[in-house]
mmCIF file of C-alpha atoms and ligand atoms in Angstrom:
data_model
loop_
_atom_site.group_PDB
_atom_site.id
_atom_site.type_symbol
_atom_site.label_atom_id
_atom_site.label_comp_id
_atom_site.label_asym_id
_atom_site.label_seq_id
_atom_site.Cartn_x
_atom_site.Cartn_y
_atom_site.Cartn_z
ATOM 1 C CA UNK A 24 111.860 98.937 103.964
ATOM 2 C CA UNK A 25 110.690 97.988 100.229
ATOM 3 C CA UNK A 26 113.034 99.585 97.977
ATOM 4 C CA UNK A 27 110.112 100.824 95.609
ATOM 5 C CA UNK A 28 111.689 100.510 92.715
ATOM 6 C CA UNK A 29 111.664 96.963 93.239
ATOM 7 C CA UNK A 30 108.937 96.372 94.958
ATOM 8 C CA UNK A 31 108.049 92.467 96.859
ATOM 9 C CA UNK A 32 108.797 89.325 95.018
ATOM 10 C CA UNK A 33 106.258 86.236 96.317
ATOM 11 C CA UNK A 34 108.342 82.786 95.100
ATOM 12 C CA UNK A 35 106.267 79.852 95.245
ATOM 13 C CA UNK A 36 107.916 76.770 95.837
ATOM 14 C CA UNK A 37 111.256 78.840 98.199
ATOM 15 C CA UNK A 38 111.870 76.258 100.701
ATOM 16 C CA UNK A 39 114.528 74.878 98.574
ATOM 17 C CA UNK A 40 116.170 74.260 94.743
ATOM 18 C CA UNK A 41 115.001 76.900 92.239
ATOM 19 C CA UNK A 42 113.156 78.825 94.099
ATOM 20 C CA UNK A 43 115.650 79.620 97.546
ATOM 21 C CA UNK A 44 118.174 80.612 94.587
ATOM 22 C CA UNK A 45 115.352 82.895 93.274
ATOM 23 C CA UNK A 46 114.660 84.276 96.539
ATOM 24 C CA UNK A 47 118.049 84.957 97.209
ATOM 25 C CA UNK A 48 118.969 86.344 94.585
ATOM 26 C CA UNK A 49 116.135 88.730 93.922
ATOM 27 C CA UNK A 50 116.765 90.377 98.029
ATOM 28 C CA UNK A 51 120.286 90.635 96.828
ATOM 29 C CA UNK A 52 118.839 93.031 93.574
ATOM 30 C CA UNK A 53 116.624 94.784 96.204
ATOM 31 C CA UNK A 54 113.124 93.237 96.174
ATOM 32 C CA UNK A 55 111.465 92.505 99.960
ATOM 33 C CA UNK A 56 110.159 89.029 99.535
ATOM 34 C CA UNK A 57 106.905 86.287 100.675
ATOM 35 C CA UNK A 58 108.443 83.107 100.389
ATOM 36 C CA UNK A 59 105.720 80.494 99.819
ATOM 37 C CA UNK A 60 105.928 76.320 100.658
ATOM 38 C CA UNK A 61 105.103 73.988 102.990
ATOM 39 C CA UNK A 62 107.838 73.320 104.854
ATOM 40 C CA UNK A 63 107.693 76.862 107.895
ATOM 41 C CA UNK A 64 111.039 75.602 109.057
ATOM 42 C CA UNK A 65 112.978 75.629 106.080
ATOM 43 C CA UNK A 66 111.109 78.872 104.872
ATOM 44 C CA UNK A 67 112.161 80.677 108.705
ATOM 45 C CA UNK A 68 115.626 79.533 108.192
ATOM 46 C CA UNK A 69 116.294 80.999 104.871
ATOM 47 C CA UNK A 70 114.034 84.038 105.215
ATOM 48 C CA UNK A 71 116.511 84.404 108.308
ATOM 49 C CA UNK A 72 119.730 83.734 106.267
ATOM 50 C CA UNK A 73 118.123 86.422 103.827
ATOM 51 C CA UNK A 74 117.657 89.238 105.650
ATOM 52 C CA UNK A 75 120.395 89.410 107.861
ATOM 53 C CA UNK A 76 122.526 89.108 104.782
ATOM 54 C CA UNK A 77 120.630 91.724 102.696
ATOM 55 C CA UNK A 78 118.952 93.862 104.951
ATOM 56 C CA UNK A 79 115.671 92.837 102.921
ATOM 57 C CA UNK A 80 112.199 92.234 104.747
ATOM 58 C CA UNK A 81 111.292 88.180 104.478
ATOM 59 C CA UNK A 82 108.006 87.508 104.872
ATOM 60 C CA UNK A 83 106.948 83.740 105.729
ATOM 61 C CA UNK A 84 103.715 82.219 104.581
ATOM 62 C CA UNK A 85 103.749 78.457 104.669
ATOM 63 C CA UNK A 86 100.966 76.690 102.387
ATOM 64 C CA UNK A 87 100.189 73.962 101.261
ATOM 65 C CA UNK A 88 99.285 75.190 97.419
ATOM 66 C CA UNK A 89 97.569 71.876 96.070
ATOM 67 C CA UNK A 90 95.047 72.770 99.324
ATOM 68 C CA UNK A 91 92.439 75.087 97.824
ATOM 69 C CA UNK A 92 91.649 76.231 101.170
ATOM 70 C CA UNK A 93 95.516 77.192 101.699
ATOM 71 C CA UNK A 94 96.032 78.356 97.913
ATOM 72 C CA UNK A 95 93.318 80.584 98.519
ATOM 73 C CA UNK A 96 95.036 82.337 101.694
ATOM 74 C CA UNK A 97 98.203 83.251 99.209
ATOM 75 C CA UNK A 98 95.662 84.220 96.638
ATOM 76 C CA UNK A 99 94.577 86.789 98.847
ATOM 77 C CA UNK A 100 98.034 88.162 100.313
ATOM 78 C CA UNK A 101 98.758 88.797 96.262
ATOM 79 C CA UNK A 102 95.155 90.784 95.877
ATOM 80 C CA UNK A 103 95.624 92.417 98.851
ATOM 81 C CA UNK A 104 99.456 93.301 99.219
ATOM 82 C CA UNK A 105 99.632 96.414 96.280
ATOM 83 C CA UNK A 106 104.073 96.186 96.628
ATOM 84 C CA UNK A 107 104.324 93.101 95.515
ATOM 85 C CA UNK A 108 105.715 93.477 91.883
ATOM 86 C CA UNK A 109 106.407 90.301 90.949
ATOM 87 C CA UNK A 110 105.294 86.797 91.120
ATOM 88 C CA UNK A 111 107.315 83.565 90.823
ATOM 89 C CA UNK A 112 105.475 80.443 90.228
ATOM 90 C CA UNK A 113 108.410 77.861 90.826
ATOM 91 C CA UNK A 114 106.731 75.659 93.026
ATOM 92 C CA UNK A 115 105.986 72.137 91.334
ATOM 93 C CA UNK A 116 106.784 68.344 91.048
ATOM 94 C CA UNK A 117 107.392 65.724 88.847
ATOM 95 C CA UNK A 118 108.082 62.240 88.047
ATOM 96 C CA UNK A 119 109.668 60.127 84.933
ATOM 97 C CA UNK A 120 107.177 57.167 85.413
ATOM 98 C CA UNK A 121 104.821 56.045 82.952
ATOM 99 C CA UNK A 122 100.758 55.670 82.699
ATOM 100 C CA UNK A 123 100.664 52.065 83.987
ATOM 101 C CA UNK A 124 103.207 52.459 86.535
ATOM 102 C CA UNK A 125 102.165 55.793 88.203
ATOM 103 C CA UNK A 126 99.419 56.892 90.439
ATOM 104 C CA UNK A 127 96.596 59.056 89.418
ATOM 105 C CA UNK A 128 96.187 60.477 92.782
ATOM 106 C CA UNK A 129 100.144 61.603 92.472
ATOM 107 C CA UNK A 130 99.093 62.800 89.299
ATOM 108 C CA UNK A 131 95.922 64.961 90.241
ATOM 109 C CA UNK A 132 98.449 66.269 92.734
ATOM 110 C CA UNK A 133 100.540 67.421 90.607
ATOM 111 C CA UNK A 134 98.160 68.662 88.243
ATOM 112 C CA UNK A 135 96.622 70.992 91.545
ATOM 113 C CA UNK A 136 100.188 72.012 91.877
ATOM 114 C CA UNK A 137 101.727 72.650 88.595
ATOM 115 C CA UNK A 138 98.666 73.935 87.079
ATOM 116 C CA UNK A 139 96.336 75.247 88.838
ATOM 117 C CA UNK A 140 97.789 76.816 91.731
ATOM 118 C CA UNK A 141 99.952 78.345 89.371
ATOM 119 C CA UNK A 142 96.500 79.595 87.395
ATOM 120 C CA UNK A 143 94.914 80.880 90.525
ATOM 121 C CA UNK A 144 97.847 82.618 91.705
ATOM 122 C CA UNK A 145 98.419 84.485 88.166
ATOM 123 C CA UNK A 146 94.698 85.621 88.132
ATOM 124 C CA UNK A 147 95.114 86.933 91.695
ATOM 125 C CA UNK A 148 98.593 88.881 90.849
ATOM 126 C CA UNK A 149 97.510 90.205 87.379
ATOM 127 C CA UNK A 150 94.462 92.586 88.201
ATOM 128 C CA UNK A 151 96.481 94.420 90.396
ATOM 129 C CA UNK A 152 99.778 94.328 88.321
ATOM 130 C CA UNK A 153 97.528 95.685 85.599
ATOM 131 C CA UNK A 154 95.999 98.492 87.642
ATOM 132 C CA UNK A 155 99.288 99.389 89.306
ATOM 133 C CA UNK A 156 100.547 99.388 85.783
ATOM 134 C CA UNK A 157 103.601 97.978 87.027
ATOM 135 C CA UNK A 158 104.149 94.006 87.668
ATOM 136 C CA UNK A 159 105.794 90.861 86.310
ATOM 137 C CA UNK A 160 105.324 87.103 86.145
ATOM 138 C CA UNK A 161 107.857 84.736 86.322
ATOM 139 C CA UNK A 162 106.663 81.219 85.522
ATOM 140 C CA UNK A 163 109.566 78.284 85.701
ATOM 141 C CA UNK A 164 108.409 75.514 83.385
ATOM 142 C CA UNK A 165 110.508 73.104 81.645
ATOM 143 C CA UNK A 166 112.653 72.336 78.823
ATOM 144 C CA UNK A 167 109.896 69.162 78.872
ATOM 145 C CA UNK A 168 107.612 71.679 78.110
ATOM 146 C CA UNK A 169 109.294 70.987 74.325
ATOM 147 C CA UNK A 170 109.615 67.103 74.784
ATOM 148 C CA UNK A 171 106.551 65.599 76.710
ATOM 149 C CA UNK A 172 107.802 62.821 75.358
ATOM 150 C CA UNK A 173 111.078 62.803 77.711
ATOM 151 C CA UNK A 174 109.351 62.525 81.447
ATOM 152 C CA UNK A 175 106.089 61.753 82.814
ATOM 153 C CA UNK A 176 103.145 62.744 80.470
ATOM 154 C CA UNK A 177 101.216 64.521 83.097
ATOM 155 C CA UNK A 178 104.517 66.262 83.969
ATOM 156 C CA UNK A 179 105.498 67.462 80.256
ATOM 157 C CA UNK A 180 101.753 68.154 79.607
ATOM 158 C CA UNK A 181 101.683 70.282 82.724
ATOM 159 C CA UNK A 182 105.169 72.034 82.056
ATOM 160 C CA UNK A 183 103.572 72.642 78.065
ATOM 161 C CA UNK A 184 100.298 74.499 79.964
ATOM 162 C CA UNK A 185 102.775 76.402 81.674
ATOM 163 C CA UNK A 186 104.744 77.808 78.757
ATOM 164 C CA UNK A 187 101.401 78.358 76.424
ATOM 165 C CA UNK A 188 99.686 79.899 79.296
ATOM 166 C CA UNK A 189 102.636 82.446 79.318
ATOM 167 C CA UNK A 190 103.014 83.022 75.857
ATOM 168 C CA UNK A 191 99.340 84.101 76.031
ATOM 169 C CA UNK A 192 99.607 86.231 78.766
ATOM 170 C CA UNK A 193 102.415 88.025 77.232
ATOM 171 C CA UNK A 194 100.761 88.706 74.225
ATOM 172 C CA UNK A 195 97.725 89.819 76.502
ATOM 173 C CA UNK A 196 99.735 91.907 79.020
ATOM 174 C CA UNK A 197 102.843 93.648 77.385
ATOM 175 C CA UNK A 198 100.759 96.423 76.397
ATOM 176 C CA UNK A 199 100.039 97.112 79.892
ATOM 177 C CA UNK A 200 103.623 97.298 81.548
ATOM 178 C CA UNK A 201 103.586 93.810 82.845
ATOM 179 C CA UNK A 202 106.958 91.452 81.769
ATOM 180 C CA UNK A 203 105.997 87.974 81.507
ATOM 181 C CA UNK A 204 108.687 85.248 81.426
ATOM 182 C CA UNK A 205 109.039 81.297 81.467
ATOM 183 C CA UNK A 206 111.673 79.582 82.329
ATOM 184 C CA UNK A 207 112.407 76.379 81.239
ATOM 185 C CA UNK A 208 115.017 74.345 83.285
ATOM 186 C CA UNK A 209 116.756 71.492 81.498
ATOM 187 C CA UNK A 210 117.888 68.963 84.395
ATOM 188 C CA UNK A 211 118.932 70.699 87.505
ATOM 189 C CA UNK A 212 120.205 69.305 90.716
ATOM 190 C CA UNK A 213 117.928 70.087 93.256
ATOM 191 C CA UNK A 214 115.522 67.611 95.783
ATOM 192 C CA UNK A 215 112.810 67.528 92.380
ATOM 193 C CA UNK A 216 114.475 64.163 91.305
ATOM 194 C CA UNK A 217 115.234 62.417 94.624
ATOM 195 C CA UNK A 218 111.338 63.344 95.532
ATOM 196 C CA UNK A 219 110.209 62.383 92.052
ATOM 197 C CA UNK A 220 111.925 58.931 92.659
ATOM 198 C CA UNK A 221 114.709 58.993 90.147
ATOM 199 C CA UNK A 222 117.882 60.467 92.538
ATOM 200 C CA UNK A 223 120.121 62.647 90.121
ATOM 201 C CA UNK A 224 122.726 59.774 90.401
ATOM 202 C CA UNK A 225 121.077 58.230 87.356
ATOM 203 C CA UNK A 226 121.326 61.430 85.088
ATOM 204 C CA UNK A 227 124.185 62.041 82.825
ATOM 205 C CA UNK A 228 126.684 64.625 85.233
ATOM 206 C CA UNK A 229 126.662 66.778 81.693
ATOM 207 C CA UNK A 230 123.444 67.340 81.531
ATOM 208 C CA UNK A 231 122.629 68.490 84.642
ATOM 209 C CA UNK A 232 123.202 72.397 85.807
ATOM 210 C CA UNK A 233 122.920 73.778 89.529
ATOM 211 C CA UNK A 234 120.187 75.760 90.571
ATOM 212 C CA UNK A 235 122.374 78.633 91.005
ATOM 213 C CA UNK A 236 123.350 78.907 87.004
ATOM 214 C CA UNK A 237 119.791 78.489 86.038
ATOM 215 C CA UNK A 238 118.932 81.288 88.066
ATOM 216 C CA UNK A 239 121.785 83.527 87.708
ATOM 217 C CA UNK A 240 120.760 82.662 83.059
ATOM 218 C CA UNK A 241 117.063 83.252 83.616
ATOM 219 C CA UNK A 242 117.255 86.431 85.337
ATOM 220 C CA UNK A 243 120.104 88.164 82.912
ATOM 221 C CA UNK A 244 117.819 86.729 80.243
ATOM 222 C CA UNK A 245 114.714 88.435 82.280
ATOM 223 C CA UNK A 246 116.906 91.830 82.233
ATOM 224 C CA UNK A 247 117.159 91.588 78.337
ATOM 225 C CA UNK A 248 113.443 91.129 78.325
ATOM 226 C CA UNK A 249 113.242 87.353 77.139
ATOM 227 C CA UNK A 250 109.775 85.783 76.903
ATOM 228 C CA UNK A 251 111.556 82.387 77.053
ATOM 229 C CA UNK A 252 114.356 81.614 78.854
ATOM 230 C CA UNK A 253 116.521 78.137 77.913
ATOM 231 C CA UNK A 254 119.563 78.613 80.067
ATOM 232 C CA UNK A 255 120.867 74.946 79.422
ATOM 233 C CA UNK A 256 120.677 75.758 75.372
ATOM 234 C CA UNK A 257 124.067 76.867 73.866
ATOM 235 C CA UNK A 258 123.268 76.969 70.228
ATOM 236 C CA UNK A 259 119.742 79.353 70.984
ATOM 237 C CA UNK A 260 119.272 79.245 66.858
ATOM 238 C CA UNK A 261 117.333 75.484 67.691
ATOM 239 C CA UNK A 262 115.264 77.293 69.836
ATOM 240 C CA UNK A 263 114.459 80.297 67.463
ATOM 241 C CA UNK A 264 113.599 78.094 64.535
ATOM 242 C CA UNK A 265 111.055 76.479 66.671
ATOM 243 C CA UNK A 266 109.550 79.346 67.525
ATOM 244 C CA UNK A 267 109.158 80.720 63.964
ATOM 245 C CA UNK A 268 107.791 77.687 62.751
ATOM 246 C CA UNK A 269 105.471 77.948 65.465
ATOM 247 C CA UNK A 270 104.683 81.135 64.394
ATOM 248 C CA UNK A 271 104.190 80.410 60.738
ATOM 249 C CA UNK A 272 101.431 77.862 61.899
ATOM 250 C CA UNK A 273 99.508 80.902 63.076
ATOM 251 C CA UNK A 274 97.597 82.038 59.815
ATOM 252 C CA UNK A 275 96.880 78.637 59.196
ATOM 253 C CA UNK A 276 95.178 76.332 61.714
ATOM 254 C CA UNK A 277 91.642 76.989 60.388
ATOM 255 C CA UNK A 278 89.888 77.131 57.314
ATOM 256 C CA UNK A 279 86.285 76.871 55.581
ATOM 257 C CA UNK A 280 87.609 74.304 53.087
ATOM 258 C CA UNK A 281 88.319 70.799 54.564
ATOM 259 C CA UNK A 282 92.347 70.650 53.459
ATOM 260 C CA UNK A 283 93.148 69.103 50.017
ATOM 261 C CA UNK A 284 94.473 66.011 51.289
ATOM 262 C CA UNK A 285 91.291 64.552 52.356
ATOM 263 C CA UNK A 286 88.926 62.738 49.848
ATOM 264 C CA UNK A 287 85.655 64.383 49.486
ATOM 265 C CA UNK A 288 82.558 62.631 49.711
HETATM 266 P P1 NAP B 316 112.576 71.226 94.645
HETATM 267 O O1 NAP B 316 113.904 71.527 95.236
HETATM 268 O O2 NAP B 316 111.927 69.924 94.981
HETATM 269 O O3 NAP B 316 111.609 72.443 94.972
HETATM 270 C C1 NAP B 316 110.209 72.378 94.864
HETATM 271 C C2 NAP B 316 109.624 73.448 95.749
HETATM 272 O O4 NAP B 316 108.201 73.398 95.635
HETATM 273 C C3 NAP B 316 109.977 73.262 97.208
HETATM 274 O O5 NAP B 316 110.215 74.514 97.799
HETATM 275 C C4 NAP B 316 108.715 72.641 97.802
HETATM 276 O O6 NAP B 316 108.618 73.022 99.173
HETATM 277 C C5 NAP B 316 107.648 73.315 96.938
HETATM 278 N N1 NAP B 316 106.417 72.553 96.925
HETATM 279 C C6 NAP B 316 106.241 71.243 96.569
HETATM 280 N N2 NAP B 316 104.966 70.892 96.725
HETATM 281 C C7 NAP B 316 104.313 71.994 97.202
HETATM 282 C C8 NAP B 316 102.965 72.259 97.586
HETATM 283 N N3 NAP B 316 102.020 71.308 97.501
HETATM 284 N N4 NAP B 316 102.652 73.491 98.028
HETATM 285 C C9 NAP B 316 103.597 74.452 98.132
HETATM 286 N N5 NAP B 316 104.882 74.267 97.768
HETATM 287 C C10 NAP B 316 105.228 73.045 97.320
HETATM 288 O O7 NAP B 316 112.659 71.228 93.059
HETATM 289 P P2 NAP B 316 113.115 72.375 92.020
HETATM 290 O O8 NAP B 316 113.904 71.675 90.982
HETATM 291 O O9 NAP B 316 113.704 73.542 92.699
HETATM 292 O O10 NAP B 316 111.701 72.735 91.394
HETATM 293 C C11 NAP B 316 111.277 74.056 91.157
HETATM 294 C C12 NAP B 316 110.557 74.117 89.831
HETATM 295 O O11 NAP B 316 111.482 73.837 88.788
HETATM 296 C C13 NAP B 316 109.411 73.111 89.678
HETATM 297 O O12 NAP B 316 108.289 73.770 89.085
HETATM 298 C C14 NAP B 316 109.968 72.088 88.710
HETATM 299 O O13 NAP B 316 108.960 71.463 87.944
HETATM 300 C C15 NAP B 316 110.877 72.966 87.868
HETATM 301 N N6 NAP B 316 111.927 72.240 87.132
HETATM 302 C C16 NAP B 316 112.874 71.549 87.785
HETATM 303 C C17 NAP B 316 113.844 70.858 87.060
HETATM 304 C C18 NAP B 316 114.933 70.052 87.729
HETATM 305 O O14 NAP B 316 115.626 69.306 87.019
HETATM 306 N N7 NAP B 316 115.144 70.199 89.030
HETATM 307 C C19 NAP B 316 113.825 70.900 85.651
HETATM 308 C C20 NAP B 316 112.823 71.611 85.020
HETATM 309 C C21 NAP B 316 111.875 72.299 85.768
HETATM 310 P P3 NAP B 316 107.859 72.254 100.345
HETATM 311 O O15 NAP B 316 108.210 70.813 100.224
HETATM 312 O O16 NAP B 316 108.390 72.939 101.568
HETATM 313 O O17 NAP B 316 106.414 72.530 100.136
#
């Protein structure tokens, strides 16, 4: 029975890493769950695991979410199903490789995937979150998100949509009840880099976290009410002056008067 206080969590991307932490965790804090991938076996297993151990209700919906035809099916479960509360758009991929050495199917892929499933989903969720006034977004991007610079470039620029697209919809939805967080993994060990075709064996040990930290950060951090969530960042203060120089840009990226620097003709 939905505890309704908590409501149903759909995770995208549950069949494994990130997101089977995520759905484990959030049945363990009381939340009935739809876990979302492609892989039904994987998803029965866990959603098994999960409600035996926590007495939640698992719901299954396998889809493929860079299929418009399947995206749209999940589109409609979050329209339609009014106790789902919150929405976790984990489910993505990526790669290191460069332009000349990767394919631009692989990339339209992951573009389908990273950004707009995780578009279509959002505008599906928020109409109802809004009219329920109740709801919340959880969208896991990536520290690359920062440093497009560090992976792919389709990858980073994807991860960078992500965390724009939630800054906006905070600023367009906290006046209406609805939390809206990012989360931006550093390295974590999880299938991503063996399927991305770098295996984790080639990253620096320190660097890398386990899924189960990253969670267990980003959700105290989405208790405190943090917009972004860095769990791999000790000294936050790198983060913060990022964000207020970011800020200060605001009130000046237009102007009537081409900028003084330029030679006038
Ligand atoms: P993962 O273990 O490979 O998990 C990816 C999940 O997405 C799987 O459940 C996979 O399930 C699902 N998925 C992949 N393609 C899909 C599709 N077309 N339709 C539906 N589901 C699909 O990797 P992860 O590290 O947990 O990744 C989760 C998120 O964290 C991703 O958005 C990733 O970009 C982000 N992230 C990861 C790291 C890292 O270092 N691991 C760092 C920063 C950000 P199926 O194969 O069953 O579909």
């Amino acid at each position: 029975m939905t505890d309704i206080r908590k409501g149903t969590a759909l995770v995208t991307g549950a069949s494994s890493g990130i997101g089977a932490v995520y759905a484990e965790r959030l049945a363990q804090r009381g939340y009935d769950l739809v876990l979302v991938a492609r892989n039904q076996e994987r998803l029965d297993t866990l959603a098994s695991r999960i409600s035996l151990d926590t007495q939640r209700n698992v719901e299954v919906l396998a889809a493929d979410l860079a299929n418009a035809a399947q995206l749209a099916q999940v589109e409609r479960k979050l329209r339609e199903d009014a106790s789902i509360t919150l929405l976790v758009n984990n489910a993505g991929i990526g790669t290191h490789t460069g332009v000349l050495e990767s394919d631009v199917e692989r990339m339209a892929e992951m573009i389908a995937l990273n950004i707009t499933a995780l578009t279509r989903l959002t505008y599906a969720a928020v109409p109802g979150f809004v009219a329920r006034q109740q709801g919340a977004l959880i969208n896991v991007s990536s520290v690359v998100s920062l440093a497009p610079e560090l992976l792919n470039g389709v990858y980073g620029g994807s991860k960078a949509y992500v965390t724009a697209f939630t800054h906006s919809l905070h600023k367009e939805l906290a006046g209406q009840g609805i939390q809206v967080q990012a989360v931006l993994p550093g390295a974590t060990a999880t299938e991503f880099w063996q399927i991305g075709g770098l295996p984790l064996e080639n990253l620096d040990a320190s660097t890398v976290m386990t899924a189960s930290d990253l969670v267990e950060g980003a959700l105290q951090d989405f208790d405190a009410g943090v917009l972004v969530s860095i769990p791999a960042m000790h000294d936050l203060q790198h983060y913060q002056r990022y964000e207020s120089s970011r800020q200060a840009l605001l009130g000046n990226l237009s102007s009537n008067q081409l900028a003084p620097r330029y030679s006038t003709k």
